[in-house]
mmCIF file of C-alpha atoms in Angstrom:
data_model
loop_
_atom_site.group_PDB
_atom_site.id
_atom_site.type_symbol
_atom_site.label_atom_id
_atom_site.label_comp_id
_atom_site.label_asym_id
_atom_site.label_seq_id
_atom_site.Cartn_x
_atom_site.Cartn_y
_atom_site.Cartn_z
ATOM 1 C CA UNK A 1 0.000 0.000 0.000
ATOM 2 C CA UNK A 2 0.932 3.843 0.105
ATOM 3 C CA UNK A 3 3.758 5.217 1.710
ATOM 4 C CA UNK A 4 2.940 8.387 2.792
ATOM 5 C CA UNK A 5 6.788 8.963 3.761
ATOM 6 C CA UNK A 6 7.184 9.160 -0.010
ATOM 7 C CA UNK A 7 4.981 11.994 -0.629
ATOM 8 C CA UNK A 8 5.713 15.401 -1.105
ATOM 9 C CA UNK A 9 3.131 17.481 0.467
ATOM 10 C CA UNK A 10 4.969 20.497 0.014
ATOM 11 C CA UNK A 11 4.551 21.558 -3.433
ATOM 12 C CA UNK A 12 0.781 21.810 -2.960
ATOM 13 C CA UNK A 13 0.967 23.700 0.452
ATOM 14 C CA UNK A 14 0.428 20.747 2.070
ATOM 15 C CA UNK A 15 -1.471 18.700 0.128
ATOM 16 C CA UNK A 16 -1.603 15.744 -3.106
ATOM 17 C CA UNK A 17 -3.545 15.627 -5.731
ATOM 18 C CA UNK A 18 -5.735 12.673 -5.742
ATOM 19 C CA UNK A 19 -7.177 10.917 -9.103
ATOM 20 C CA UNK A 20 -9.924 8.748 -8.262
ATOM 21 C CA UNK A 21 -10.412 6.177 -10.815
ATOM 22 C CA UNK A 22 -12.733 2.951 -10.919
ATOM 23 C CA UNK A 23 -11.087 -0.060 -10.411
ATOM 24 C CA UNK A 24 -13.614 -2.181 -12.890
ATOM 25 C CA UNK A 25 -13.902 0.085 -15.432
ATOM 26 C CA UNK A 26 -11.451 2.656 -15.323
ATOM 27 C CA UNK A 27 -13.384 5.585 -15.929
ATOM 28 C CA UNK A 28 -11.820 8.554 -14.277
ATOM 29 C CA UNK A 29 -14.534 9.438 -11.214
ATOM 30 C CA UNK A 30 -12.911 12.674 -9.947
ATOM 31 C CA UNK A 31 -9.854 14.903 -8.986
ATOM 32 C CA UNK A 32 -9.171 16.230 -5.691
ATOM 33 C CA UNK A 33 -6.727 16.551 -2.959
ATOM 34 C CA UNK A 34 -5.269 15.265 0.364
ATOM 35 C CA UNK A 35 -3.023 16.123 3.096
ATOM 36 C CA UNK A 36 -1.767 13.270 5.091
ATOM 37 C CA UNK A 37 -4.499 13.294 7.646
ATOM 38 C CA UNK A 38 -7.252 12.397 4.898
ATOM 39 C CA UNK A 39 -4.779 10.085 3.624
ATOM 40 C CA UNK A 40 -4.102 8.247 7.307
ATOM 41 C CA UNK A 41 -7.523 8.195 7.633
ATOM 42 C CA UNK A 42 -7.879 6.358 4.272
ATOM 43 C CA UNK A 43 -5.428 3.778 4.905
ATOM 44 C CA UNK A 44 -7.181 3.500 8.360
ATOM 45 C CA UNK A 45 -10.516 3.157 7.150
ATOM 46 C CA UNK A 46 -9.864 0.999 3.859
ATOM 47 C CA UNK A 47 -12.528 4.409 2.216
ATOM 48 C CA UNK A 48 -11.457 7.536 0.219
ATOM 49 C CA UNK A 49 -11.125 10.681 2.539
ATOM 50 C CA UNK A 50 -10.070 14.277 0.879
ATOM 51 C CA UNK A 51 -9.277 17.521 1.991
ATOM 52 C CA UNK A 52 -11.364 20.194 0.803
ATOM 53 C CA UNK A 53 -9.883 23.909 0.994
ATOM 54 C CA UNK A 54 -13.630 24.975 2.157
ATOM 55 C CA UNK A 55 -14.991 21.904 4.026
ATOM 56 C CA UNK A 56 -12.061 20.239 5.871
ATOM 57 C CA UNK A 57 -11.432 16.726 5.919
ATOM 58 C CA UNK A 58 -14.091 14.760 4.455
ATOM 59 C CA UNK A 59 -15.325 11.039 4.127
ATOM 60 C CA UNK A 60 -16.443 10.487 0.791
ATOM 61 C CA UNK A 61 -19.783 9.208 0.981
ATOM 62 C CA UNK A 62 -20.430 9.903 4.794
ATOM 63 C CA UNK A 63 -23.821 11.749 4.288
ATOM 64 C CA UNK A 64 -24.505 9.890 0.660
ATOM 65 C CA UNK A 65 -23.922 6.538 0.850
ATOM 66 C CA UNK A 66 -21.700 6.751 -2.142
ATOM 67 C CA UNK A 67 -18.741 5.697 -0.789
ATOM 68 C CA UNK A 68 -15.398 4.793 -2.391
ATOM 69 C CA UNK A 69 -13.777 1.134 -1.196
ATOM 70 C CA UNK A 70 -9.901 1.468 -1.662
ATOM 71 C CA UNK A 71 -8.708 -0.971 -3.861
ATOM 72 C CA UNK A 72 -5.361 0.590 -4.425
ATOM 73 C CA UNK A 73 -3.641 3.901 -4.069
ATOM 74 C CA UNK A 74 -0.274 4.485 -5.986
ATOM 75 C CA UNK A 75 2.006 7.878 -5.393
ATOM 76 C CA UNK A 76 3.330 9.169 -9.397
ATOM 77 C CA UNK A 77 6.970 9.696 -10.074
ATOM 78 C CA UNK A 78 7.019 12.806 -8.597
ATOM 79 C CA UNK A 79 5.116 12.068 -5.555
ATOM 80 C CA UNK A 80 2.944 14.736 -5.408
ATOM 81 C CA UNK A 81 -0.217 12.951 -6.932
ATOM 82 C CA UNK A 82 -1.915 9.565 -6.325
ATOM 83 C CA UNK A 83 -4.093 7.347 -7.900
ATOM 84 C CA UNK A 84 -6.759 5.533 -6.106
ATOM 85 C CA UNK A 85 -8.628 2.557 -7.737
ATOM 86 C CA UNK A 86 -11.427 2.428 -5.908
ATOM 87 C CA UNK A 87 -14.874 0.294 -5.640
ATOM 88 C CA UNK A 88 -17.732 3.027 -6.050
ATOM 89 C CA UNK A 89 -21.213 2.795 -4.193
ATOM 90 C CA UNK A 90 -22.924 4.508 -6.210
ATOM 91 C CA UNK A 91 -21.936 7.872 -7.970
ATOM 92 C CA UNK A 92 -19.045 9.715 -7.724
ATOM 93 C CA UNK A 93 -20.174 13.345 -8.081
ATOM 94 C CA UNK A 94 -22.481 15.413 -6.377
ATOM 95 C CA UNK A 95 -24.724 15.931 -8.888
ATOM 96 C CA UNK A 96 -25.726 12.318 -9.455
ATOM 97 C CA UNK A 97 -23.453 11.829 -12.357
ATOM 98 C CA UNK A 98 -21.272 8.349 -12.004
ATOM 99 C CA UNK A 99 -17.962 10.345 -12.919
ATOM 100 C CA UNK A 100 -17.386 14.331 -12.374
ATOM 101 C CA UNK A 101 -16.641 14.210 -16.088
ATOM 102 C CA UNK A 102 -20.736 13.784 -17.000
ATOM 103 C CA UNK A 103 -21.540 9.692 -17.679
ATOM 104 C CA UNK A 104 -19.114 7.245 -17.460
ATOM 105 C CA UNK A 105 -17.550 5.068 -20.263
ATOM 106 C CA UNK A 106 -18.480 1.785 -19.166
ATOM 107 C CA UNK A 107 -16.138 -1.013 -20.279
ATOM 108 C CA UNK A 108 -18.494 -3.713 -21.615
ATOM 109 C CA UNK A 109 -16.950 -6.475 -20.486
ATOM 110 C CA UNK A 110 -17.854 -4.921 -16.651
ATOM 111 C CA UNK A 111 -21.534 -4.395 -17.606
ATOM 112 C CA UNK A 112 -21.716 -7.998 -19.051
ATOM 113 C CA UNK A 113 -20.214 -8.896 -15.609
ATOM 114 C CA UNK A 114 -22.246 -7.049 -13.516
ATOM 115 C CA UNK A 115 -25.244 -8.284 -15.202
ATOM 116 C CA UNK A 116 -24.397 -11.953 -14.878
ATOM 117 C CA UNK A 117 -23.626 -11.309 -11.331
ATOM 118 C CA UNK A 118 -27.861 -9.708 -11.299
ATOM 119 C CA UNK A 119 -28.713 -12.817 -12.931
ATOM 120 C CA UNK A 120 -26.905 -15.297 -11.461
ATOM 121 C CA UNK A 121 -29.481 -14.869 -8.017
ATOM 122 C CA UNK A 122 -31.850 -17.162 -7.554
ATOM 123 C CA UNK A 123 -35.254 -15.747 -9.242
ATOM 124 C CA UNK A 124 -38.714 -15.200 -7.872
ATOM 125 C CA UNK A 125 -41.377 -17.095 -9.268
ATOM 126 C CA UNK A 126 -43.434 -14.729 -11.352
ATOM 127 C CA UNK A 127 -46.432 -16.535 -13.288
ATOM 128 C CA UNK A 128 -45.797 -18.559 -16.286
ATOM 129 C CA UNK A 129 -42.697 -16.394 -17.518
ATOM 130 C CA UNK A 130 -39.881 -18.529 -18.120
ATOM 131 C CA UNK A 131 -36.693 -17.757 -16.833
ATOM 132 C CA UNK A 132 -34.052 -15.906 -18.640
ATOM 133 C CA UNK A 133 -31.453 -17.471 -21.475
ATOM 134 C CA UNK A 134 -28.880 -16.746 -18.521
ATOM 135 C CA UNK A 135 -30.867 -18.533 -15.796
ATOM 136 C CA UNK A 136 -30.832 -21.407 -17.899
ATOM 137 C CA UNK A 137 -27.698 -22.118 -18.470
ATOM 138 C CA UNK A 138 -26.777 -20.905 -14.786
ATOM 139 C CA UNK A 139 -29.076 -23.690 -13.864
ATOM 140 C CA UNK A 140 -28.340 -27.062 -16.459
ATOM 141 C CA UNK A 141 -24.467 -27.587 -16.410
ATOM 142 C CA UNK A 142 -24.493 -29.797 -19.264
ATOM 143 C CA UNK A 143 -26.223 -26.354 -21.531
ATOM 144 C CA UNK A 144 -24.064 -24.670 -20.031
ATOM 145 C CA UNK A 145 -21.326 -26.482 -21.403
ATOM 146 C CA UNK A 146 -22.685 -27.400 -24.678
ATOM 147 C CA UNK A 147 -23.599 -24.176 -25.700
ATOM 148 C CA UNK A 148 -19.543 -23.267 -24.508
ATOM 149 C CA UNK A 149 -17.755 -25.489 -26.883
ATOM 150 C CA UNK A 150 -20.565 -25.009 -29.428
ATOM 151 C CA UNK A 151 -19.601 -21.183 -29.528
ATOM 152 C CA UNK A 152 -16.041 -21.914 -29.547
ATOM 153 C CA UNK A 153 -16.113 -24.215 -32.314
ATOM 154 C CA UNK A 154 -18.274 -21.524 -34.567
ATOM 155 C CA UNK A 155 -15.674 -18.866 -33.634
ATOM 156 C CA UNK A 156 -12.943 -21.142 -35.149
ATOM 157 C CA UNK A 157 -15.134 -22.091 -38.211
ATOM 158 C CA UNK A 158 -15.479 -18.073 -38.447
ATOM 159 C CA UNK A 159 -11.729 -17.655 -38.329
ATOM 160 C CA UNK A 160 -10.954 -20.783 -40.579
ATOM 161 C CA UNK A 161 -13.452 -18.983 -43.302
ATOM 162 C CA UNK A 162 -11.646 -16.024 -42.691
ATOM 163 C CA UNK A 163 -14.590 -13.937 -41.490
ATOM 164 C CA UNK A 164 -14.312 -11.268 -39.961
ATOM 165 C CA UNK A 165 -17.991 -9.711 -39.159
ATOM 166 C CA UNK A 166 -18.678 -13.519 -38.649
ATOM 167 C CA UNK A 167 -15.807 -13.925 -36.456
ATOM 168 C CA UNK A 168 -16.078 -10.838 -34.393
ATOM 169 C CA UNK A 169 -19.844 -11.887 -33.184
ATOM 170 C CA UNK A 170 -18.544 -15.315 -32.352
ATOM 171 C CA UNK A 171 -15.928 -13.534 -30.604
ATOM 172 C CA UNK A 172 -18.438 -11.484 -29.050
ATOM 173 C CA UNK A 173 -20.548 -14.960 -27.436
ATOM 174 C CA UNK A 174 -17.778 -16.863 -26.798
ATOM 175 C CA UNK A 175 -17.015 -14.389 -24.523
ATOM 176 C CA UNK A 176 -20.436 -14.320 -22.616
ATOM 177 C CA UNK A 177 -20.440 -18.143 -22.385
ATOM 178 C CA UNK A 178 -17.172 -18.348 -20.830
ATOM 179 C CA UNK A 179 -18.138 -15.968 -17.978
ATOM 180 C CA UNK A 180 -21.452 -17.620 -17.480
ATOM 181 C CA UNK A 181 -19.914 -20.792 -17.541
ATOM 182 C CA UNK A 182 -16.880 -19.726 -14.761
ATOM 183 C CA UNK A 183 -19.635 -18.093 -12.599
ATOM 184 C CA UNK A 184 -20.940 -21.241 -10.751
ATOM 185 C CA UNK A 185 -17.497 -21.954 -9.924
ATOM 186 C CA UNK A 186 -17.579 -18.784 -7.864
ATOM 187 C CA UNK A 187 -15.479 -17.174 -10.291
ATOM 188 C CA UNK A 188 -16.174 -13.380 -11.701
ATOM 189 C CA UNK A 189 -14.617 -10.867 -14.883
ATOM 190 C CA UNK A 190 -12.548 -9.753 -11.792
ATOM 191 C CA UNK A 191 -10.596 -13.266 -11.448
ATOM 192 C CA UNK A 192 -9.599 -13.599 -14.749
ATOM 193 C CA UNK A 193 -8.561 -10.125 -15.044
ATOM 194 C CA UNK A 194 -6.533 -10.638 -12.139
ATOM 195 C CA UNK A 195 -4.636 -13.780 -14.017
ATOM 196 C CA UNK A 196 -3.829 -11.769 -17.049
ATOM 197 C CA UNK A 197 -2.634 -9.023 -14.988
ATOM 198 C CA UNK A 198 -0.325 -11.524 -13.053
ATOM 199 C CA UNK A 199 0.781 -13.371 -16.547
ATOM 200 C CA UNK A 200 1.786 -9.484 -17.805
ATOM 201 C CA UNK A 201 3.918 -8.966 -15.155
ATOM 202 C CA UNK A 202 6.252 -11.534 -15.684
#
């Protein structure tokens, strides 16, 4: 994690500039700054705290709800600014927009995720509807599967014909059937990202 001891604090009269950026889809939520009491308190707390030059210290989300989990916080080469990853409750600025730069870009791979993750809970009963294409295969294994190496195979037909409108939709579900079909295993977007990341770094 941070350490503070590398931080200059003096060329901003005391404070950092802090870029708070989402740690699933990377949109850039919002600038501000900290001294090393709001930092402290963030390591402390494991949740974003800033220094305002009108209000004080303050705990993002305190009166909203909209708080700001710490993922990670890095100091730049300089030390005099930090990025913070974070885990957003809800939205970042104070006028109900998810980023202080007007709507974020979400990266569709997240949404995907985050929607699996919706459908993945058990669902009411409600009439005679049936249950969604994703309940379905969250529920039979063996569709789950099937419908897994059936997409894979159609991508590599796609790629074998070279394709590529054909290829880039069977990219496209491939892609969806592998998450649904790592999600009963417990597994999210966030674990394989996390693998990748690991195999760059070698």
């Amino acid at each position: 994690m941070l350490d503070l001891d590398s931080l200059d604090f003096t060329k901003g009269n005391g404070m950092v500039t802090v870029v708070t950026q989402d740690a699933r889809t990377g949109d850039v939520l919002m600038v501000a700054h900290a001294d090393r009491e709001a930092l402290e308190r963030t390591l402390a707390t494991g949740e974003m705290h800033y220094r305002s030059r009108t209000r004080g210290l303050w705990h993002k989300g305190a009166t909203s709800g909209n708080v700001q989990r710490v993922v990670a916080l890095r100091a730049d080469c300089d030390g005099d600014a930090v990025l913070a990853r974070v885990e957003k409750a809800g939205p970042a600025c104070h006028t109900g927009e998810e980023t202080c730069f007007g709507p974020g870009r979400w990266d569709a791979l997240a949404v995907l995720d985050d929607t699996l993750a919706r459908r993945a809970a058990p669902e009411p009963p409600s009439g005679d509807a049936p249950p969604s294409y994703t309940r379905r295969l969250m529920d039979d294994r063996n569709l789950r599967l099937k419908k897994l190496g059936e997409e894979a195979a159609e991508l590599v037909t796609a790629c074998a014909d070279a394709d590529p409108r054909r290829a880039v939709e069977e990219a496209a579900d491939l892609l969806y059937h592998v998450l649904v079909a790592v999600r009963p295993l417990g597994l999210t977007l966030d674990d394989v990202k996390a693998v990748l990341a690991r195999r760059a770094a070698r």
